[in-house]
mmCIF file of C-alpha atoms in Angstrom:
data_model
loop_
_atom_site.group_PDB
_atom_site.id
_atom_site.type_symbol
_atom_site.label_atom_id
_atom_site.label_comp_id
_atom_site.label_asym_id
_atom_site.label_seq_id
_atom_site.Cartn_x
_atom_site.Cartn_y
_atom_site.Cartn_z
ATOM 1 C CA GLY A 1094 80.872 101.213 59.973
ATOM 2 C CA ALA A 1095 84.557 100.606 59.604
ATOM 3 C CA GLY A 1096 85.312 103.742 57.653
ATOM 4 C CA VAL A 1097 84.038 107.228 56.909
ATOM 5 C CA SER A 1098 80.952 106.985 54.745
ATOM 6 C CA GLN A 1099 79.823 109.768 52.422
ATOM 7 C CA THR A 1100 76.563 109.896 50.541
ATOM 8 C CA PRO A 1101 75.745 110.327 47.775
ATOM 9 C CA SER A 1102 78.929 109.353 45.983
ATOM 10 C CA ASN A 1103 77.862 111.447 43.004
ATOM 11 C CA LYS A 1104 75.449 114.341 42.775
ATOM 12 C CA VAL A 1105 74.461 116.291 39.678
ATOM 13 C CA THR A 1106 72.389 119.387 40.277
ATOM 14 C CA GLU A 1107 71.242 122.391 38.334
ATOM 15 C CA LYS A 1108 72.675 125.813 38.952
ATOM 16 C CA GLY A 1109 70.716 127.596 41.650
ATOM 17 C CA LYS A 1110 69.515 124.458 43.410
ATOM 18 C CA TYR A 1111 70.110 123.457 47.023
ATOM 19 C CA VAL A 1112 72.145 120.351 47.886
ATOM 20 C CA GLU A 1113 72.975 118.416 51.025
ATOM 21 C CA LEU A 1114 75.989 116.166 51.360
ATOM 22 C CA ARG A 1115 76.137 113.672 54.196
ATOM 23 C CA CYS A 1116 79.068 112.317 56.174
ATOM 24 C CA ASP A 1117 79.017 109.394 58.617
ATOM 25 C CA PRO A 1118 82.286 109.450 60.553
ATOM 26 C CA ILE A 1119 83.950 106.488 62.195
ATOM 27 C CA SER A 1120 82.054 105.606 65.359
ATOM 28 C CA GLY A 1121 83.490 107.376 68.379
ATOM 29 C CA HIS A 1122 85.472 109.943 66.413
ATOM 30 C CA THR A 1123 84.865 113.331 67.966
ATOM 31 C CA ALA A 1124 86.612 115.429 65.332
ATOM 32 C CA LEU A 1125 85.132 115.812 61.851
ATOM 33 C CA TYR A 1126 86.440 117.796 58.901
ATOM 34 C CA TRP A 1127 85.122 118.848 55.521
ATOM 35 C CA TYR A 1128 87.460 119.532 52.629
ATOM 36 C CA ARG A 1129 86.833 120.377 48.998
ATOM 37 C CA GLN A 1130 89.016 119.171 46.155
ATOM 38 C CA SER A 1131 88.757 120.896 42.814
ATOM 39 C CA LEU A 1132 90.153 119.348 39.657
ATOM 40 C CA GLY A 1133 93.954 119.330 39.669
ATOM 41 C CA GLN A 1134 94.182 120.716 43.183
ATOM 42 C CA GLY A 1135 94.780 119.349 46.623
ATOM 43 C CA PRO A 1136 92.066 119.208 49.261
ATOM 44 C CA GLU A 1137 91.092 122.617 50.615
ATOM 45 C CA PHE A 1138 89.921 122.975 54.229
ATOM 46 C CA LEU A 1139 86.323 124.051 54.726
ATOM 47 C CA ILE A 1140 85.262 123.419 58.327
ATOM 48 C CA TYR A 1141 86.211 121.448 61.431
ATOM 49 C CA PHE A 1142 83.839 120.149 64.091
ATOM 50 C CA GLN A 1143 84.789 119.099 67.582
ATOM 51 C CA GLY A 1144 81.722 117.286 68.862
ATOM 52 C CA THR A 1145 78.621 119.214 67.876
ATOM 53 C CA GLY A 1146 80.243 122.602 67.502
ATOM 54 C CA ALA A 1147 82.089 124.104 64.549
ATOM 55 C CA ALA A 1148 85.512 124.832 66.024
ATOM 56 C CA ASP A 1149 86.810 126.441 62.845
ATOM 57 C CA ASP A 1150 84.686 127.395 59.831
ATOM 58 C CA SER A 1151 87.195 129.783 58.317
ATOM 59 C CA GLY A 1152 87.424 127.753 55.113
ATOM 60 C CA LEU A 1153 83.792 128.069 54.087
ATOM 61 C CA PRO A 1154 83.975 130.172 50.916
ATOM 62 C CA ASN A 1155 80.819 132.228 51.476
ATOM 63 C CA ASP A 1156 77.467 132.225 53.232
ATOM 64 C CA ARG A 1157 75.941 129.829 50.709
ATOM 65 C CA PHE A 1158 77.857 127.081 52.493
ATOM 66 C CA PHE A 1159 76.778 125.770 55.869
ATOM 67 C CA ALA A 1160 77.481 122.604 57.827
ATOM 68 C CA VAL A 1161 75.897 121.025 60.877
ATOM 69 C CA ARG A 1162 76.617 118.148 63.207
ATOM 70 C CA PRO A 1163 73.670 118.232 65.614
ATOM 71 C CA GLU A 1164 74.376 115.072 67.594
ATOM 72 C CA GLY A 1165 78.141 115.009 67.337
ATOM 73 C CA SER A 1166 78.172 112.169 64.831
ATOM 74 C CA VAL A 1167 76.691 112.552 61.335
ATOM 75 C CA SER A 1168 77.417 115.827 59.590
ATOM 76 C CA THR A 1169 75.668 117.493 56.678
ATOM 77 C CA LEU A 1170 77.246 120.052 54.382
ATOM 78 C CA LYS A 1171 74.608 122.276 52.841
ATOM 79 C CA ILE A 1172 75.081 124.427 49.762
ATOM 80 C CA GLN A 1173 72.444 126.941 48.736
ATOM 81 C CA ARG A 1174 71.997 128.478 45.302
ATOM 82 C CA THR A 1175 74.674 126.268 43.805
ATOM 83 C CA GLU A 1176 77.005 127.706 41.188
ATOM 84 C CA ARG A 1177 79.065 125.944 38.532
ATOM 85 C CA GLY A 1178 82.209 126.859 40.480
ATOM 86 C CA ASP A 1179 80.993 124.702 43.363
ATOM 87 C CA SER A 1180 81.654 121.604 41.248
ATOM 88 C CA ALA A 1181 84.285 119.578 43.091
ATOM 89 C CA VAL A 1182 84.792 116.478 45.192
ATOM 90 C CA TYR A 1183 83.720 117.144 48.767
ATOM 91 C CA LEU A 1184 85.722 115.086 51.240
ATOM 92 C CA CYS A 1185 84.863 114.348 54.826
ATOM 93 C CA ALA A 1186 87.362 113.063 57.371
ATOM 94 C CA SER A 1187 87.245 112.108 61.017
ATOM 95 C CA SER A 1188 89.690 111.460 63.818
ATOM 96 C CA LEU A 1189 89.430 110.115 67.347
ATOM 97 C CA THR A 1190 90.525 113.345 68.930
ATOM 98 C CA ARG A 1191 91.463 116.800 67.787
ATOM 99 C CA ASP A 1192 95.128 115.785 67.871
ATOM 100 C CA THR A 1193 95.567 114.517 64.353
ATOM 101 C CA ARG A 1194 99.246 113.766 64.574
ATOM 102 C CA ASP A 1195 98.654 110.346 63.066
ATOM 103 C CA GLY A 1196 96.520 111.712 60.289
ATOM 104 C CA TYR A 1197 92.800 111.424 59.926
ATOM 105 C CA THR A 1198 90.643 109.059 57.900
ATOM 106 C CA PHE A 1199 88.990 110.386 54.779
ATOM 107 C CA GLY A 1200 85.846 109.127 53.129
ATOM 108 C CA SER A 1201 85.699 108.510 49.387
ATOM 109 C CA GLY A 1202 84.040 111.850 48.802
ATOM 110 C CA THR A 1203 80.954 113.164 47.065
ATOM 111 C CA ARG A 1204 81.528 114.344 43.508
ATOM 112 C CA LEU A 1205 79.271 117.359 43.013
ATOM 113 C CA THR A 1206 78.599 118.561 39.495
ATOM 114 C CA VAL A 1207 76.623 121.741 38.981
ATOM 115 C CA VAL A 1208 75.269 122.085 35.449
ATOM 116 C CA ASP B 416 97.741 131.991 48.513
ATOM 117 C CA GLN B 417 99.279 128.555 48.018
ATOM 118 C CA GLN B 418 101.386 127.900 51.110
ATOM 119 C CA VAL B 419 102.247 124.316 50.224
ATOM 120 C CA LYS B 420 103.576 123.608 46.757
ATOM 121 C CA GLN B 421 104.296 120.418 44.912
ATOM 122 C CA ASN B 422 105.934 121.612 41.746
ATOM 123 C CA SER B 423 106.083 118.264 39.962
ATOM 124 C CA PRO B 424 102.603 117.258 38.838
ATOM 125 C CA SER B 425 103.812 113.831 37.738
ATOM 126 C CA LEU B 426 106.635 111.364 38.190
ATOM 127 C CA SER B 427 107.368 108.152 36.332
ATOM 128 C CA VAL B 428 109.694 105.616 37.909
ATOM 129 C CA GLN B 429 110.711 102.088 37.137
ATOM 130 C CA GLU B 430 109.706 99.301 39.498
ATOM 131 C CA GLY B 431 112.438 98.671 42.053
ATOM 132 C CA ARG B 432 113.910 102.159 41.760
ATOM 133 C CA ILE B 433 113.606 105.052 44.194
ATOM 134 C CA SER B 434 110.757 107.560 43.918
ATOM 135 C CA ILE B 435 111.498 111.023 45.287
ATOM 136 C CA LEU B 436 108.616 113.442 45.746
ATOM 137 C CA ASN B 437 109.237 117.038 46.717
ATOM 138 C CA CYS B 438 107.220 119.608 48.608
ATOM 139 C CA ASP B 439 107.945 123.233 49.479
ATOM 140 C CA TYR B 440 106.157 125.462 51.941
ATOM 141 C CA THR B 441 106.196 129.164 52.648
ATOM 142 C CA ASN B 442 104.713 129.468 56.138
ATOM 143 C CA SER B 443 107.449 129.280 58.781
ATOM 144 C CA MET B 444 104.771 128.594 61.420
ATOM 145 C CA PHE B 445 104.101 125.142 59.990
ATOM 146 C CA ASP B 446 105.427 122.558 62.418
ATOM 147 C CA TYR B 447 103.811 119.319 61.347
ATOM 148 C CA PHE B 448 103.783 117.687 57.945
ATOM 149 C CA LEU B 449 102.019 114.683 56.465
ATOM 150 C CA TRP B 450 102.000 112.755 53.236
ATOM 151 C CA TYR B 451 98.801 111.245 51.910
ATOM 152 C CA LYS B 452 98.331 108.778 49.091
ATOM 153 C CA LYS B 453 95.229 108.755 46.920
ATOM 154 C CA TYR B 454 93.896 106.175 44.493
ATOM 155 C CA PRO B 455 91.188 107.138 41.964
ATOM 156 C CA ALA B 456 87.671 107.303 43.414
ATOM 157 C CA GLU B 457 88.978 106.852 46.944
ATOM 158 C CA GLY B 458 89.719 109.304 49.715
ATOM 159 C CA PRO B 459 93.325 110.173 50.592
ATOM 160 C CA THR B 460 95.025 107.706 52.920
ATOM 161 C CA PHE B 461 97.533 108.796 55.551
ATOM 162 C CA LEU B 462 101.028 107.567 54.737
ATOM 163 C CA ILE B 463 103.654 109.123 56.984
ATOM 164 C CA SER B 464 104.222 112.259 59.047
ATOM 165 C CA ILE B 465 107.043 114.312 60.493
ATOM 166 C CA SER B 466 107.255 116.899 63.214
ATOM 167 C CA SER B 467 109.477 119.944 62.870
ATOM 168 C CA ILE B 468 111.620 118.728 65.764
ATOM 169 C CA LYS B 469 112.875 115.943 63.521
ATOM 170 C CA ASP B 470 114.587 115.932 60.169
ATOM 171 C CA LYS B 471 113.798 112.369 59.177
ATOM 172 C CA ASN B 472 111.102 109.792 59.768
ATOM 173 C CA GLU B 473 111.119 106.315 58.346
ATOM 174 C CA ASP B 474 108.367 103.715 58.011
ATOM 175 C CA GLY B 475 109.227 100.662 55.980
ATOM 176 C CA ARG B 476 109.796 101.662 52.365
ATOM 177 C CA PHE B 477 108.768 105.259 53.057
ATOM 178 C CA THR B 478 111.061 107.958 54.442
ATOM 179 C CA VAL B 479 110.247 111.625 54.832
ATOM 180 C CA PHE B 480 113.003 114.221 55.111
ATOM 181 C CA LEU B 481 112.475 117.734 56.426
ATOM 182 C CA ASN B 482 114.787 120.676 55.790
ATOM 183 C CA LYS B 483 113.388 123.505 57.889
ATOM 184 C CA SER B 484 115.859 126.125 56.763
ATOM 185 C CA ALA B 485 114.914 125.507 53.149
ATOM 186 C CA LYS B 486 111.236 124.972 53.984
ATOM 187 C CA HIS B 487 111.375 121.791 51.994
ATOM 188 C CA LEU B 488 110.370 118.216 52.565
ATOM 189 C CA SER B 489 110.653 115.125 50.466
ATOM 190 C CA LEU B 490 109.208 111.639 50.430
ATOM 191 C CA HIS B 491 111.391 108.737 49.361
ATOM 192 C CA ILE B 492 109.853 105.427 48.352
ATOM 193 C CA VAL B 493 112.337 102.608 48.051
ATOM 194 C CA PRO B 494 111.946 100.257 46.289
ATOM 195 C CA SER B 495 109.007 101.505 44.229
ATOM 196 C CA GLN B 496 106.269 98.981 43.537
ATOM 197 C CA PRO B 497 103.390 98.992 41.020
ATOM 198 C CA GLY B 498 100.913 99.438 43.884
ATOM 199 C CA ASP B 499 102.594 102.744 44.695
ATOM 200 C CA SER B 500 101.086 104.262 41.535
ATOM 201 C CA ALA B 501 98.810 106.952 42.974
ATOM 202 C CA VAL B 502 98.596 110.678 43.644
ATOM 203 C CA TYR B 503 100.658 111.809 46.626
ATOM 204 C CA PHE B 504 99.730 114.920 48.601
ATOM 205 C CA CYS B 505 101.938 116.816 50.969
ATOM 206 C CA ALA B 506 100.100 118.598 53.827
ATOM 207 C CA ALA B 507 101.210 121.000 56.542
ATOM 208 C CA SER B 508 99.797 122.411 59.738
ATOM 209 C CA GLY B 509 100.909 124.832 62.422
ATOM 210 C CA ALA B 510 100.257 124.870 66.147
ATOM 211 C CA ALA B 511 98.647 128.253 65.693
ATOM 212 C CA ASP B 512 95.929 126.647 63.594
ATOM 213 C CA SER B 513 93.231 124.515 65.045
ATOM 214 C CA TRP B 514 94.319 120.927 64.972
ATOM 215 C CA GLY B 515 93.241 119.186 61.840
ATOM 216 C CA LYS B 516 93.372 122.231 59.595
ATOM 217 C CA PHE B 517 95.891 121.180 57.014
ATOM 218 C CA GLN B 518 97.094 122.990 53.926
ATOM 219 C CA PHE B 519 97.551 120.568 51.057
ATOM 220 C CA GLY B 520 99.731 120.746 47.979
ATOM 221 C CA ALA B 521 98.264 120.078 44.540
ATOM 222 C CA GLY B 522 99.653 116.543 44.449
ATOM 223 C CA THR B 523 102.119 114.521 42.408
ATOM 224 C CA GLN B 524 100.911 111.656 40.229
ATOM 225 C CA VAL B 525 103.339 108.751 40.524
ATOM 226 C CA VAL B 526 103.380 106.025 37.905
ATOM 227 C CA VAL B 527 105.520 102.963 38.583
ATOM 228 C CA THR B 528 106.328 101.090 35.408
ATOM 229 C CA PRO B 529 107.371 97.425 35.182
#
């Protein structure tokens, strides 16, 4: 597609459940990023992939969060045992290379609500 | 630890006037700065960037100024248009970080009135 696609756009889940959020980057983009935006805050870095490998996962808040990108394209962010504090908009972005000096392209995000 | 701060949560400006958005940072290792614009229900869109080797970068109606000694940058929009009404985020990165790992401010909501 022309842009970064994230599905679902909205997800409501019960506390304690497992969720998966999907990101389809722009075709050919080798770098992929996940950010989380809580209400009234700016995006917060979670993890960065270069190809299939997680080059930097220092932003993942705890071991309930995990992300994969097995074929170097689509990525899935997985959250186990969800908590109400996980409610946020999860943003995915991609760029052609790891040099993001011209900014990267964000998707519209997945709004996760944990009830 | 908020390393990038946008202290004005909102700004209202009249159409045709100048909008000035401010951003302060604390990490002296930051050497690259970006501004993003965000409409509701959309992802942030890259607007303009500046490297620490410069003190000004201009792109059409948008100009970013960097004052390294004060650890301060600003975005000027001139003239402001109704379509500029959005949330603007300042973001910073340092060469010591992996590329693409940006610290974002909390954003400034700009409203351009007729």
